[in-house]
XYZ file of C-alpha atoms in Angstrom:
290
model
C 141.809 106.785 123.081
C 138.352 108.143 121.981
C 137.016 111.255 124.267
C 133.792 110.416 122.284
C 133.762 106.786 123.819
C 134.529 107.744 127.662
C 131.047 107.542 128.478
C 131.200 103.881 128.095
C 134.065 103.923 130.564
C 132.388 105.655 133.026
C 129.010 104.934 132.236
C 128.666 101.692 131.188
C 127.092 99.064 133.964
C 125.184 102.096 135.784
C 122.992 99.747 136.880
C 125.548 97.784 138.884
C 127.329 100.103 140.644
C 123.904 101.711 141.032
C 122.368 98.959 142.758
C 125.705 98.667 145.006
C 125.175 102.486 145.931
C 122.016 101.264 146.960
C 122.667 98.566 149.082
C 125.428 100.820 151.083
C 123.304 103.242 151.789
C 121.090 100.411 153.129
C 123.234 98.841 155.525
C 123.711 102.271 156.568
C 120.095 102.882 157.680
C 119.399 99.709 159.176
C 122.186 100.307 161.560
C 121.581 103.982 162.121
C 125.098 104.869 160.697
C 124.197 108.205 158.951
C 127.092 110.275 160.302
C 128.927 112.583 157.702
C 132.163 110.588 157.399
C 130.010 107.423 156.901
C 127.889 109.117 153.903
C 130.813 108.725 151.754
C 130.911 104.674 152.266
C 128.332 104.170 149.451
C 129.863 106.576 146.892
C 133.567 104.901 147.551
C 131.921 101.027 147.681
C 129.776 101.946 144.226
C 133.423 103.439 142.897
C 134.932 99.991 143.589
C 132.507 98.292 141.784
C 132.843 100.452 138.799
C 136.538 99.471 138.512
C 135.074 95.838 138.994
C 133.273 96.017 136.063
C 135.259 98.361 134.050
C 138.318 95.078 134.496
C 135.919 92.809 133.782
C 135.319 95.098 130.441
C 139.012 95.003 129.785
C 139.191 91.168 129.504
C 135.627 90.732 127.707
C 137.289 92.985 124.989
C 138.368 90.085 122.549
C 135.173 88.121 123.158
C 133.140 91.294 122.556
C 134.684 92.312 120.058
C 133.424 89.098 118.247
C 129.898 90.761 118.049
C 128.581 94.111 117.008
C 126.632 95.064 119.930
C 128.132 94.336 122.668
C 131.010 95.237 121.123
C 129.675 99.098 120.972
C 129.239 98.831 124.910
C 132.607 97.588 125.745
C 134.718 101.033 126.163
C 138.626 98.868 125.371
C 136.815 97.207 122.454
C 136.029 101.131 121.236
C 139.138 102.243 122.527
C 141.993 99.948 122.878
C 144.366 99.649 126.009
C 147.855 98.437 125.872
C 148.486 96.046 128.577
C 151.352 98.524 130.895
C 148.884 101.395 130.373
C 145.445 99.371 132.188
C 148.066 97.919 134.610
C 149.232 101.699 135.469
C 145.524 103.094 135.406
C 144.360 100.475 137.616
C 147.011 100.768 140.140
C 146.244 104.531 140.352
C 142.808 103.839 140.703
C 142.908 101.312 143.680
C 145.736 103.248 145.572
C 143.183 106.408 145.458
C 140.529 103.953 146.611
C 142.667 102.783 149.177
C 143.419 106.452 150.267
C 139.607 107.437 151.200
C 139.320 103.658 152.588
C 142.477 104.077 155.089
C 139.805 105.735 157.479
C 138.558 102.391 158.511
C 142.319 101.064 159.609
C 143.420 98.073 158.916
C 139.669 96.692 157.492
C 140.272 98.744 154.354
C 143.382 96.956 153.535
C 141.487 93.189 153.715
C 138.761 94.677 151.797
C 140.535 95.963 149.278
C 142.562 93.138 148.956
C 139.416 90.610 149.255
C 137.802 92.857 146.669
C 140.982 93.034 144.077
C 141.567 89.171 144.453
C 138.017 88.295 143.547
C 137.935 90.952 140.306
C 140.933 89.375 139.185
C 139.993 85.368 139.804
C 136.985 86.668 138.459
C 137.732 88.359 134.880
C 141.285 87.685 134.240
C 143.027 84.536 132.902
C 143.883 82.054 133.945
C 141.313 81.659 136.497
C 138.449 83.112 134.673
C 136.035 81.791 136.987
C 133.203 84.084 135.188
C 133.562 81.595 132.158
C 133.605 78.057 134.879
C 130.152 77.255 135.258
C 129.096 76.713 138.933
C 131.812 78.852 139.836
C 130.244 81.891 137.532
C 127.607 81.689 139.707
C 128.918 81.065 143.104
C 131.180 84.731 142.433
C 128.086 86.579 141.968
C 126.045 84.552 144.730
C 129.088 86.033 147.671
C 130.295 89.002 145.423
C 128.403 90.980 143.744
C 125.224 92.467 145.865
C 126.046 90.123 149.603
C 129.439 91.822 149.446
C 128.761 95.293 149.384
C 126.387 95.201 151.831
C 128.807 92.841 154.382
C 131.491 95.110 153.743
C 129.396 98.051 154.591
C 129.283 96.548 157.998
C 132.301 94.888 158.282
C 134.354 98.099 157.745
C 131.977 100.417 160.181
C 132.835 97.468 162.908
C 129.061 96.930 162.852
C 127.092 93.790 164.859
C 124.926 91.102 162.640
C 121.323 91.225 163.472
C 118.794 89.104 161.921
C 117.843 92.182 159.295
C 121.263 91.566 158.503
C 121.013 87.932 157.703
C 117.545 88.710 156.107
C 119.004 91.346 153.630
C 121.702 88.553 152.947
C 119.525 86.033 151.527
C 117.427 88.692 149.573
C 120.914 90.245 147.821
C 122.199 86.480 147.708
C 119.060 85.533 145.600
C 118.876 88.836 143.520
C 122.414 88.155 142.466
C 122.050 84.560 141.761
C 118.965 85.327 139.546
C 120.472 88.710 137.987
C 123.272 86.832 136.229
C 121.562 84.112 135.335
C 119.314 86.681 133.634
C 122.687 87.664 131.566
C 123.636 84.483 130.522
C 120.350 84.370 129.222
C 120.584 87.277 126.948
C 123.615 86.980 125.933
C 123.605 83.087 125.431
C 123.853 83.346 121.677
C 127.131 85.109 121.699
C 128.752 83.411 124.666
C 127.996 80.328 122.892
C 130.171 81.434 120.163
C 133.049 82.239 122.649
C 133.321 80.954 126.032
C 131.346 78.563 128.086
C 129.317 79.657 131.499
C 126.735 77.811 133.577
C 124.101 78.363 130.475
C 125.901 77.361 127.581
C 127.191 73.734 129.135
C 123.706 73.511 131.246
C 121.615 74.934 128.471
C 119.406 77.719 128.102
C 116.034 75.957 129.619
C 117.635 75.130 132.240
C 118.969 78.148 132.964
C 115.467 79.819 132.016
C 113.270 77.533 134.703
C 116.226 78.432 137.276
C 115.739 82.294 136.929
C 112.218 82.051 137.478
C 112.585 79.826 140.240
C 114.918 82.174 142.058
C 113.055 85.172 141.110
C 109.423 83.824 142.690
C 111.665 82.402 145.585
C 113.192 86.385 145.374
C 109.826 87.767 145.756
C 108.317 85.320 148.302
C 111.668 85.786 150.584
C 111.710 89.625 150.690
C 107.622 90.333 151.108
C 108.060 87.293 153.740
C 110.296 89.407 155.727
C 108.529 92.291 155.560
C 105.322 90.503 156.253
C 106.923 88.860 159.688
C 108.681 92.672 160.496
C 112.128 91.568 159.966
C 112.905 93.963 157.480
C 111.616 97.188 158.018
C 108.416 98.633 156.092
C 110.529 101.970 155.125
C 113.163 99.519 152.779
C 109.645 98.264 151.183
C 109.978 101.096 148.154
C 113.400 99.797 147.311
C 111.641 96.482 146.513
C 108.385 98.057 144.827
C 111.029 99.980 142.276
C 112.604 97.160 141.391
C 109.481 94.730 141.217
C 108.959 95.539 137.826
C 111.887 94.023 136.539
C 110.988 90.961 138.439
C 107.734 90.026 137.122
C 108.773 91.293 133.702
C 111.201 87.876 133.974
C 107.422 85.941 134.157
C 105.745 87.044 131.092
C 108.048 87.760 128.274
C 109.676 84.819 126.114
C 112.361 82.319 127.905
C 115.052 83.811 125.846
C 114.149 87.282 125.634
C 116.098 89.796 126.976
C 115.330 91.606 129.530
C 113.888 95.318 129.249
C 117.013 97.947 129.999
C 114.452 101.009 130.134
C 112.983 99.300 132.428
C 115.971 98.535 134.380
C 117.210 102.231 134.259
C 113.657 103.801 135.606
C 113.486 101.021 138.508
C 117.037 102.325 139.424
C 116.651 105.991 139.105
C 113.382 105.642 141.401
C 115.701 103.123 143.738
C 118.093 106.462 143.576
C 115.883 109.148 144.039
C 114.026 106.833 147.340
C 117.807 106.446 148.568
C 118.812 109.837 148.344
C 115.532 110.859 150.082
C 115.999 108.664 153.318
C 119.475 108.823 153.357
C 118.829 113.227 153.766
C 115.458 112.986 155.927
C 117.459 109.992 158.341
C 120.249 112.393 158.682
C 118.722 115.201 159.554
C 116.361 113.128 162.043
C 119.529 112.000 163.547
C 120.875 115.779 163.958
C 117.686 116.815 165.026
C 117.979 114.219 167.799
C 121.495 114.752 168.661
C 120.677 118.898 169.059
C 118.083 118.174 170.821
């Protein structure tokens, strides 16, 4: 194993488990859940979804490995992993996760459960479902920004509220449109070696649905805030992350998209979450002391 290439282990997809750090925090403040042993629910979601990824890395190896660039991204194409050592590294990694998660009873163990079970029909053979189309889809629609945000709730024994169902339908459709935007990009080379939703449904068609989803996106989220379902302080969350929306509109069909642009709408997502997830929880002392 290559110290020079742990980076990429730990590193690599920044943006996802970013966003999912995010959207933690933000089920956190709608409910007014900012107590000091809830603080650590978005750091222990986001590490879940960094092992997420990092397994879906480990069974993309042999298909990146079949091109040079994303290739240099993938940390086991770098650095190999036998089979028994993954197996024991990821067992050590979700029985630590389950450790800090064992606060929340027996709702940890269904998570974590729910959570391993969909990683593993996700990336791994024989399911695959990442490389089913429909089903590639349908994985990220419920599991990849809806899920963090529903377990969020789920495991602080939280009540629905239409915010709730509102932020739903705006993660649902970010999603939905976010890996359609990666089958996009990376349609030459998954052409070559597996088949998703873009390469049997083509890449127009995959093109007009991303920038249907994305206006729908916008149109969905500023409705909400327009009617005061969601709240006008989550409104910066969705002005960092606008660029990277409209940026879908105006370059080419089959560009790719911009990942500097990507990594300054998250750091200013980061910087805006760290800020109200401090100011809320001192409000909230302040109130309590008071």
């Amino acid at each position: 194993m290559s110290i020079q290439s742990l980076p990429k282990l730990f590193l690599n997809h920044a943006d996802a488990w970013g966003v999912t750090f995010i959207i933690s925090s933000v089920a956190l403040l709608v409910h007014d859940a900012l107590t000091p042993e809830n603080l650590i629910l978005p750091l222990v979601v986001a590490s879940c979804y960094w092992l997420g990824f990092a397994l879906n890395d480990y069974f993309d190896a042999p298909f990146d490995a079949q091109d040079e660039q994303k290739g240099r991204r993938n940390f086991f194409v770098v650095s190999p992993v036998s089979r028994p050592v993954a197996a024991v590294g990821l067992a050590l990694v979700v029985l630590a996760l389950l450790a800090v998660f064992a606060r929340y009873g027996e709702r940890s163990i269904i998570v974590m459960v729910t959570g391993c079970l969909a990683m593993w029909l996700y990336s791994a053979p024989p399911f695959r479902l990442k490389s089913r189309p429909v089903f590639d889809l349908l994985m990220h629609v419920f599991f990849v920004q809806t899920f963090p945000y529903s377990v969020s709730v789920y495991l602080l024994g939280l009540s629905w509220s239409g915010v709730d169902m509102a932020l739903f339908s705006v993660f649902a459709l970010a999603s939905f449109s976010a890996q359609l935007e990666q089958q996009v990009r990376d349609y030459e080379v998954d052409a070559r070696t597996e088949q998703n939703f873009t390469t049997v449904y083509g890449l127009q068609t995959s093109s007009r649905l991303l920038k249907a989803a994305s206006a729908l996106l916008f149109i969905n989220f500023a409705g909400q805030v327009l009617l005061g379902v969601i709240p006008s302080y989550l409104v910066p969350f969705g002005l960092a992350f606008l660029p990277v929306l409209l940026h879908r509109f105006w370059r080419g069909a089959d560009a790719p998209r911009s990942e500097t642009l990507v990594r300054v709408s998250l750091v200013l997502a980061l910087a805006y979450a760290g800020f109200v997830l401090v100011g809320g929880y001192a409000y909230l002392m302040d109130q309590f002391i008071h």
